[in-house]
PDB file of C-alpha atoms and ligand atoms in Angstrom:
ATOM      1  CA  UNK A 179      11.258  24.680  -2.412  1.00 64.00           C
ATOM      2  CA  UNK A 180      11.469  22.503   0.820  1.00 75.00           C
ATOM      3  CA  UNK A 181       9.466  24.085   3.267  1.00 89.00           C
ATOM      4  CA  UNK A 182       8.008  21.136   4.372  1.00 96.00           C
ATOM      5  CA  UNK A 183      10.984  19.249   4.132  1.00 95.00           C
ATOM      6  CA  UNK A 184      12.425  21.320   6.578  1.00 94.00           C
ATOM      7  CA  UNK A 185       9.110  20.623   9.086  1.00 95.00           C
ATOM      8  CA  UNK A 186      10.161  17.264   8.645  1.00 96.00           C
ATOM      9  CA  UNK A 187      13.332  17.512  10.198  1.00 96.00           C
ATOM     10  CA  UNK A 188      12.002  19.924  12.950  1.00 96.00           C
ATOM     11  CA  UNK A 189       9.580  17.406  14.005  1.00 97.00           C
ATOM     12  CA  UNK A 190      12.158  14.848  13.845  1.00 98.00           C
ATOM     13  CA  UNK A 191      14.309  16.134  16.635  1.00 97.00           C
ATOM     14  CA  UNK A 192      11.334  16.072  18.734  1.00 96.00           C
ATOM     15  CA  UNK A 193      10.470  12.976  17.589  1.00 96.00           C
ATOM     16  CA  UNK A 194      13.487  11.197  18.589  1.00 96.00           C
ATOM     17  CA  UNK A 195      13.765  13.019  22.694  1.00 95.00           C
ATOM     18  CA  UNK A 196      10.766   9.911  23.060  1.00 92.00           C
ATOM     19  CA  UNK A 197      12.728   7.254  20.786  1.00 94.00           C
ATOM     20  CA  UNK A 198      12.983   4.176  22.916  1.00 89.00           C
ATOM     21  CA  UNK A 199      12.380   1.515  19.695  1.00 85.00           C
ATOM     22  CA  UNK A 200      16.492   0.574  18.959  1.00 88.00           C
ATOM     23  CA  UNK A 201      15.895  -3.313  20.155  1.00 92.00           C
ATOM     24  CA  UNK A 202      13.377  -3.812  17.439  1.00 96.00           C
ATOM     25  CA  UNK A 203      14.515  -7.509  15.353  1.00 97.00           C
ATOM     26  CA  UNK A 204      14.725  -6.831  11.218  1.00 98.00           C
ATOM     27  CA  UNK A 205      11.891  -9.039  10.587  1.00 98.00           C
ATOM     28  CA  UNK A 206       8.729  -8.316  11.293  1.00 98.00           C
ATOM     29  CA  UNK A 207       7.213  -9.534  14.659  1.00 98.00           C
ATOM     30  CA  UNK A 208       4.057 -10.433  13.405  1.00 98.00           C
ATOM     31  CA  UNK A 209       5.072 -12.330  10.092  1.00 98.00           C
ATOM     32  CA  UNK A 210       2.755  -9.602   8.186  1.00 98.00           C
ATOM     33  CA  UNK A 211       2.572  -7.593   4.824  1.00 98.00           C
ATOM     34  CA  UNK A 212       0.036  -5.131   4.806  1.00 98.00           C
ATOM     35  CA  UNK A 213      -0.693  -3.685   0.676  1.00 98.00           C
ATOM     36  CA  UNK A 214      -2.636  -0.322   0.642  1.00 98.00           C
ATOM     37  CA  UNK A 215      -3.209   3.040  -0.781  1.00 98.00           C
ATOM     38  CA  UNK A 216      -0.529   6.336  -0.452  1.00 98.00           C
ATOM     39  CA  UNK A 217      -3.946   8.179   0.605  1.00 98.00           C
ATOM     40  CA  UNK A 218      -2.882  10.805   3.197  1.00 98.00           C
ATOM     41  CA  UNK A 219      -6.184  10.159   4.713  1.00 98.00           C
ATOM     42  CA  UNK A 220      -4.943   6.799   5.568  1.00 98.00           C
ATOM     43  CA  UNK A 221      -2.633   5.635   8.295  1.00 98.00           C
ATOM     44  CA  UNK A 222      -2.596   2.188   8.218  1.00 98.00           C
ATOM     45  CA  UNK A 223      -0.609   1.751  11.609  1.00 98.00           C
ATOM     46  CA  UNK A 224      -3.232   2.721  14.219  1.00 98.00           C
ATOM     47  CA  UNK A 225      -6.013   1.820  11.800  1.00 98.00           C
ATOM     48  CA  UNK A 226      -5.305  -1.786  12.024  1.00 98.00           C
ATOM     49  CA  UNK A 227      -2.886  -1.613  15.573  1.00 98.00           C
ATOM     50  CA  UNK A 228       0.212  -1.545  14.422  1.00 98.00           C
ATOM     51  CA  UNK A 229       2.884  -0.851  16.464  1.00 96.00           C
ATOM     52  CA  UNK A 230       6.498  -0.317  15.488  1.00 96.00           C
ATOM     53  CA  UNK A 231       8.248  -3.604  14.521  1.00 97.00           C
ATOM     54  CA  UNK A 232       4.940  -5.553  13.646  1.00 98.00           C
ATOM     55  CA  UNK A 233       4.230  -5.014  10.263  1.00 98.00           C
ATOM     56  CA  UNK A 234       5.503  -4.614   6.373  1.00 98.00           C
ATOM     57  CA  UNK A 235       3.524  -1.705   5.181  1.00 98.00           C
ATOM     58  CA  UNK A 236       3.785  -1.746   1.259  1.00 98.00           C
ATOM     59  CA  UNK A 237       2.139   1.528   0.034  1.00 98.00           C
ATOM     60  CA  UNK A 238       2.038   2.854  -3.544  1.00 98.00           C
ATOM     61  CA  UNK A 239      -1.428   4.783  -5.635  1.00 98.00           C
ATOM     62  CA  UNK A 240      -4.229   2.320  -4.728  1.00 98.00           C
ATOM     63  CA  UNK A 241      -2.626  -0.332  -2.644  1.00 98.00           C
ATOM     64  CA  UNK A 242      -2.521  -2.420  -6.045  1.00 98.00           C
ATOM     65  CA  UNK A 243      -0.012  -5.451  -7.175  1.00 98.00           C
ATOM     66  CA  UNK A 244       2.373  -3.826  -9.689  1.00 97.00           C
ATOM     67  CA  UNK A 245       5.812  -5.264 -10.094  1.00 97.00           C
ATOM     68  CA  UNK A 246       6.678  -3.041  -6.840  1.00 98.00           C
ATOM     69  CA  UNK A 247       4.557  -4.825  -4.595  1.00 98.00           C
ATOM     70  CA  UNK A 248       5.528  -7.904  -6.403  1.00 98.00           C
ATOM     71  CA  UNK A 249       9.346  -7.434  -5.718  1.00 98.00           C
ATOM     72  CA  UNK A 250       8.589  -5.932  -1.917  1.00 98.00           C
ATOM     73  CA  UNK A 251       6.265  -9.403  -1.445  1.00 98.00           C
ATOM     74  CA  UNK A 252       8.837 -11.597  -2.513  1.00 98.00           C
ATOM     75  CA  UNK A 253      11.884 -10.008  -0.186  1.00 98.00           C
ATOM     76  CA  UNK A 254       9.285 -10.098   2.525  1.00 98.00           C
ATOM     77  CA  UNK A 255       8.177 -13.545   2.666  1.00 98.00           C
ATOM     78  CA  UNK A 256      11.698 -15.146   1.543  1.00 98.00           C
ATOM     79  CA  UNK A 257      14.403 -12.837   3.394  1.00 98.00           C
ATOM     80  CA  UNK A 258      12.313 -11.404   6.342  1.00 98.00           C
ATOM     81  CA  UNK A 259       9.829 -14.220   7.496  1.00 98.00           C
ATOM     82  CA  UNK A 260       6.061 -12.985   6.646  1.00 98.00           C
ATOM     83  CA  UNK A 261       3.551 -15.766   6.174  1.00 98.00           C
ATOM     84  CA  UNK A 262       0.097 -13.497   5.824  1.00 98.00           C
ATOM     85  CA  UNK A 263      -0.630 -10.798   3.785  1.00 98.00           C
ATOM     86  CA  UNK A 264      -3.328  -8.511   4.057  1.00 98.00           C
ATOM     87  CA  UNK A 265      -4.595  -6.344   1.108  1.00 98.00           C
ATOM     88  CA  UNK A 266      -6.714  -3.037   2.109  1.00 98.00           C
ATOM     89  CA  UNK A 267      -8.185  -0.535  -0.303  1.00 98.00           C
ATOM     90  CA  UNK A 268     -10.259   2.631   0.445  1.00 98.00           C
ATOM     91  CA  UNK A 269     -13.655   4.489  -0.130  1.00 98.00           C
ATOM     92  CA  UNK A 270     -13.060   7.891  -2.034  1.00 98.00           C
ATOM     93  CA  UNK A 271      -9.867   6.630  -3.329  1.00 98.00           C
ATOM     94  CA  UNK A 272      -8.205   8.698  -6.132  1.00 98.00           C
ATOM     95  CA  UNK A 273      -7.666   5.605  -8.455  1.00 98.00           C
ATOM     96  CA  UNK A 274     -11.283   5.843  -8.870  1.00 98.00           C
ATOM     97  CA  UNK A 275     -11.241   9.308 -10.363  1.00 97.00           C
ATOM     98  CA  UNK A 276      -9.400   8.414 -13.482  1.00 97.00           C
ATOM     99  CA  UNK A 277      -8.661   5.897 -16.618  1.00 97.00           C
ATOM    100  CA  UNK A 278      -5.368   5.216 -18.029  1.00 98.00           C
ATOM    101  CA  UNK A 279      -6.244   7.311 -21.415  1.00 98.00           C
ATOM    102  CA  UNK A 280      -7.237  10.747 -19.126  1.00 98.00           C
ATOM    103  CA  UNK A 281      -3.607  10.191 -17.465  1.00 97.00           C
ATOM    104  CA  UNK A 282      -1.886   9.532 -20.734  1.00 98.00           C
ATOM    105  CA  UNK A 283      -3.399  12.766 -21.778  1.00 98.00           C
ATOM    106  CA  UNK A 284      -2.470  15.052 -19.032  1.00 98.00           C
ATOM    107  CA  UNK A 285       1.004  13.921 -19.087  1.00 98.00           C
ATOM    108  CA  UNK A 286       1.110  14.444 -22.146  1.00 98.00           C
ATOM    109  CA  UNK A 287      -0.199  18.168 -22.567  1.00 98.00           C
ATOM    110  CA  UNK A 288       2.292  18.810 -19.329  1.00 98.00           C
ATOM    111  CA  UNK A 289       5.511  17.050 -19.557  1.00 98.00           C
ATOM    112  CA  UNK A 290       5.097  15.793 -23.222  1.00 98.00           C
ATOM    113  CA  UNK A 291       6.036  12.249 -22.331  1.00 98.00           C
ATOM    114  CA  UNK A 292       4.222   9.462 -23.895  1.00 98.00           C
ATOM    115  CA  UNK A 293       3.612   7.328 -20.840  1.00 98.00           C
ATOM    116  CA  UNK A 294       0.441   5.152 -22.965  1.00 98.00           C
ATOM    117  CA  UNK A 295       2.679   1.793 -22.673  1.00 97.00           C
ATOM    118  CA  UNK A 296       1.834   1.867 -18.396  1.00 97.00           C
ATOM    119  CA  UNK A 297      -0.975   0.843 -17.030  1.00 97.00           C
ATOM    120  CA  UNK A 298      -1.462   2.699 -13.705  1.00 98.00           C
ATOM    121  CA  UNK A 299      -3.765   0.037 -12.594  1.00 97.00           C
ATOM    122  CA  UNK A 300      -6.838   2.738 -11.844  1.00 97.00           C
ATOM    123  CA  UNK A 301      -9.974   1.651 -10.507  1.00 98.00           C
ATOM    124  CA  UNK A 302     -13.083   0.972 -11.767  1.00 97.00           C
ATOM    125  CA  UNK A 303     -14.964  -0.919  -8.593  1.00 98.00           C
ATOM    126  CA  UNK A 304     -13.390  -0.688  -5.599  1.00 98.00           C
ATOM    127  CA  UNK A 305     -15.328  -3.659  -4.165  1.00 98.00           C
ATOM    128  CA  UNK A 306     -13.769  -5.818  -6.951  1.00 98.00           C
ATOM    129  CA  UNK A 307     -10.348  -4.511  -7.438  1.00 98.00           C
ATOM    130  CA  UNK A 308      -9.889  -6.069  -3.530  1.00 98.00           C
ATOM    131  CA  UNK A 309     -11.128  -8.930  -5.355  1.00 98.00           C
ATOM    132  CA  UNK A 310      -8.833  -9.079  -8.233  1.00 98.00           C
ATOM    133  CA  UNK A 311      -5.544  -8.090  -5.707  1.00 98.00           C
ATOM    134  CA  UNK A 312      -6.261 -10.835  -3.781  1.00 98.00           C
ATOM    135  CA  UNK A 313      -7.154 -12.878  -5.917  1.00 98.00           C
ATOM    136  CA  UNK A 314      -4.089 -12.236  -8.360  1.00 98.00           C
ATOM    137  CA  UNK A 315      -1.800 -12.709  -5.605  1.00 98.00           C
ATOM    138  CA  UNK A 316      -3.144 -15.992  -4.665  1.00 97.00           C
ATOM    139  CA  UNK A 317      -2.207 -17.180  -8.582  1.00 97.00           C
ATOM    140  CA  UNK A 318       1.370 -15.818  -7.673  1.00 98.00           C
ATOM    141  CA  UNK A 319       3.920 -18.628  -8.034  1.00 98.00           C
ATOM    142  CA  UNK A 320       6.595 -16.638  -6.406  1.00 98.00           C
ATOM    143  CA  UNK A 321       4.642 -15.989  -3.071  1.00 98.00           C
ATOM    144  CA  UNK A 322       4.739 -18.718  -0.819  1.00 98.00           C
ATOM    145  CA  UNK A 323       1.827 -21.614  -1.062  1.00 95.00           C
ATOM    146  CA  UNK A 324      -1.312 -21.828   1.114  1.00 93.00           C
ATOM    147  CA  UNK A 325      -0.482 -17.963   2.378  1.00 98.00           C
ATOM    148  CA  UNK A 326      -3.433 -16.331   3.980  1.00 98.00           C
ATOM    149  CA  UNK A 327      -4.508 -13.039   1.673  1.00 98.00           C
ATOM    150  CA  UNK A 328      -6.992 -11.254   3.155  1.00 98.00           C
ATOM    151  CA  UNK A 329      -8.707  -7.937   1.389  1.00 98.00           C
ATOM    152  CA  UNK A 330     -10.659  -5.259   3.077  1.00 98.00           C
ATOM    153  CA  UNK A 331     -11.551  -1.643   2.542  1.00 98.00           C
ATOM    154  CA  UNK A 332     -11.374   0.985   4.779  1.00 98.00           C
ATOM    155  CA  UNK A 333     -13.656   4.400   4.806  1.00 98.00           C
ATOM    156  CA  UNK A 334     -12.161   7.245   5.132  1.00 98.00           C
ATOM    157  CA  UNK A 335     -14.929   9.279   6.719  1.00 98.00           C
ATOM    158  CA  UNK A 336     -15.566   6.427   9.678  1.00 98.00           C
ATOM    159  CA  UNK A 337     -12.124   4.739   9.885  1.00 98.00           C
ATOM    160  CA  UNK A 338     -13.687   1.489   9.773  1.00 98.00           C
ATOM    161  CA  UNK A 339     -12.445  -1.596   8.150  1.00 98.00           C
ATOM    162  CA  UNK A 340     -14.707  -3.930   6.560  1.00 98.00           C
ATOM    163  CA  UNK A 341     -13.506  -7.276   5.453  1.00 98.00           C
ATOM    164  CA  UNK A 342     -14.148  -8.352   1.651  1.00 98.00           C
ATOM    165  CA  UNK A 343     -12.152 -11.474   1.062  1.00 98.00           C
ATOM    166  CA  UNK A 344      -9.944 -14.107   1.904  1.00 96.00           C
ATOM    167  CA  UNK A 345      -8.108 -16.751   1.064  1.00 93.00           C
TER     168      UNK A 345
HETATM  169 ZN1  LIG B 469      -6.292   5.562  -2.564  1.00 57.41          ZN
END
């Protein structure tokens, strides 16, 4: 089943009768990463005024630093010129709905995988887990020195963004 799949492309070809972005450069024009949250209640872009061509958005379950975000950091700062990252978690997020041992269960019972060696980073306090991104990437040795990391959160029933942290 694609049904929405198919949306997609529908929208698409409307999408595309305004396209008028095909000088953008590769690298990003404001020399940013931006970590968050998948949340569908979250769109970074006008959020934070983004426009096309600005911005690395790096999105995964909780906007936290697993290898992913690792790797995507790395390629970047080194190949495609960002010098500031900016790490922004949410209120209501899923990540705080769970622990690792209630998702190694229902995989478990459904798939029968045994998926107990991953830790899907979940969250506890979502005040500290900015906290602990930020402050984990700052300890990175293969992000580049003296980088600005900034950590917010943003609410999802006022759309504001509240600054936590920076370094
Ligand atoms: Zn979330």
């Amino acid at each position: 089943m694609v049904a929405v799949f198919d949306d997609f492309l529908e929208a698409n070809a409307s999408y595309i009768k305004n396209f008028n972005n095909v000088d953008l450069e590769l690298p990003p024009k404001r020399q940013v990463a931006v970590v968050t949250c998948m949340d569908a209640r979250l769109h970074p872009a006008p959020a934070l005024g983004i426009k096309l061509g600005d911005s690395h958005i790096i999105r995964n379950a909780g906007g936290r630093i697993d290898e992913g975000t690792i790797r995507s950091l790395v390629i970047s700062q080194q190949l495609l010129g960002t010098k500031e990252i900016v790490v922004l978690h949410h209120t209501d997020c899923g990540m705080l709905t769970f622990e690792n041992e209630d998702l190694y269960q229902i995989v478990k019972e459904k798939l029968g995988e045994d998926v107990s060696d991953r830790d899907f980073l979940p969250i506890a306090d979502l005040e500290q887990s900015v906290v602990d991104d930020v402050n984990f990437l700052s300890g990175l040795k293969v992000l580049a020195p003296d980088t600005p990391i900034s950590g917010a959160i943003y609410d999802v029933k006022t759309g504001a963004v509240r600054e936590v942290t920076r370094k």
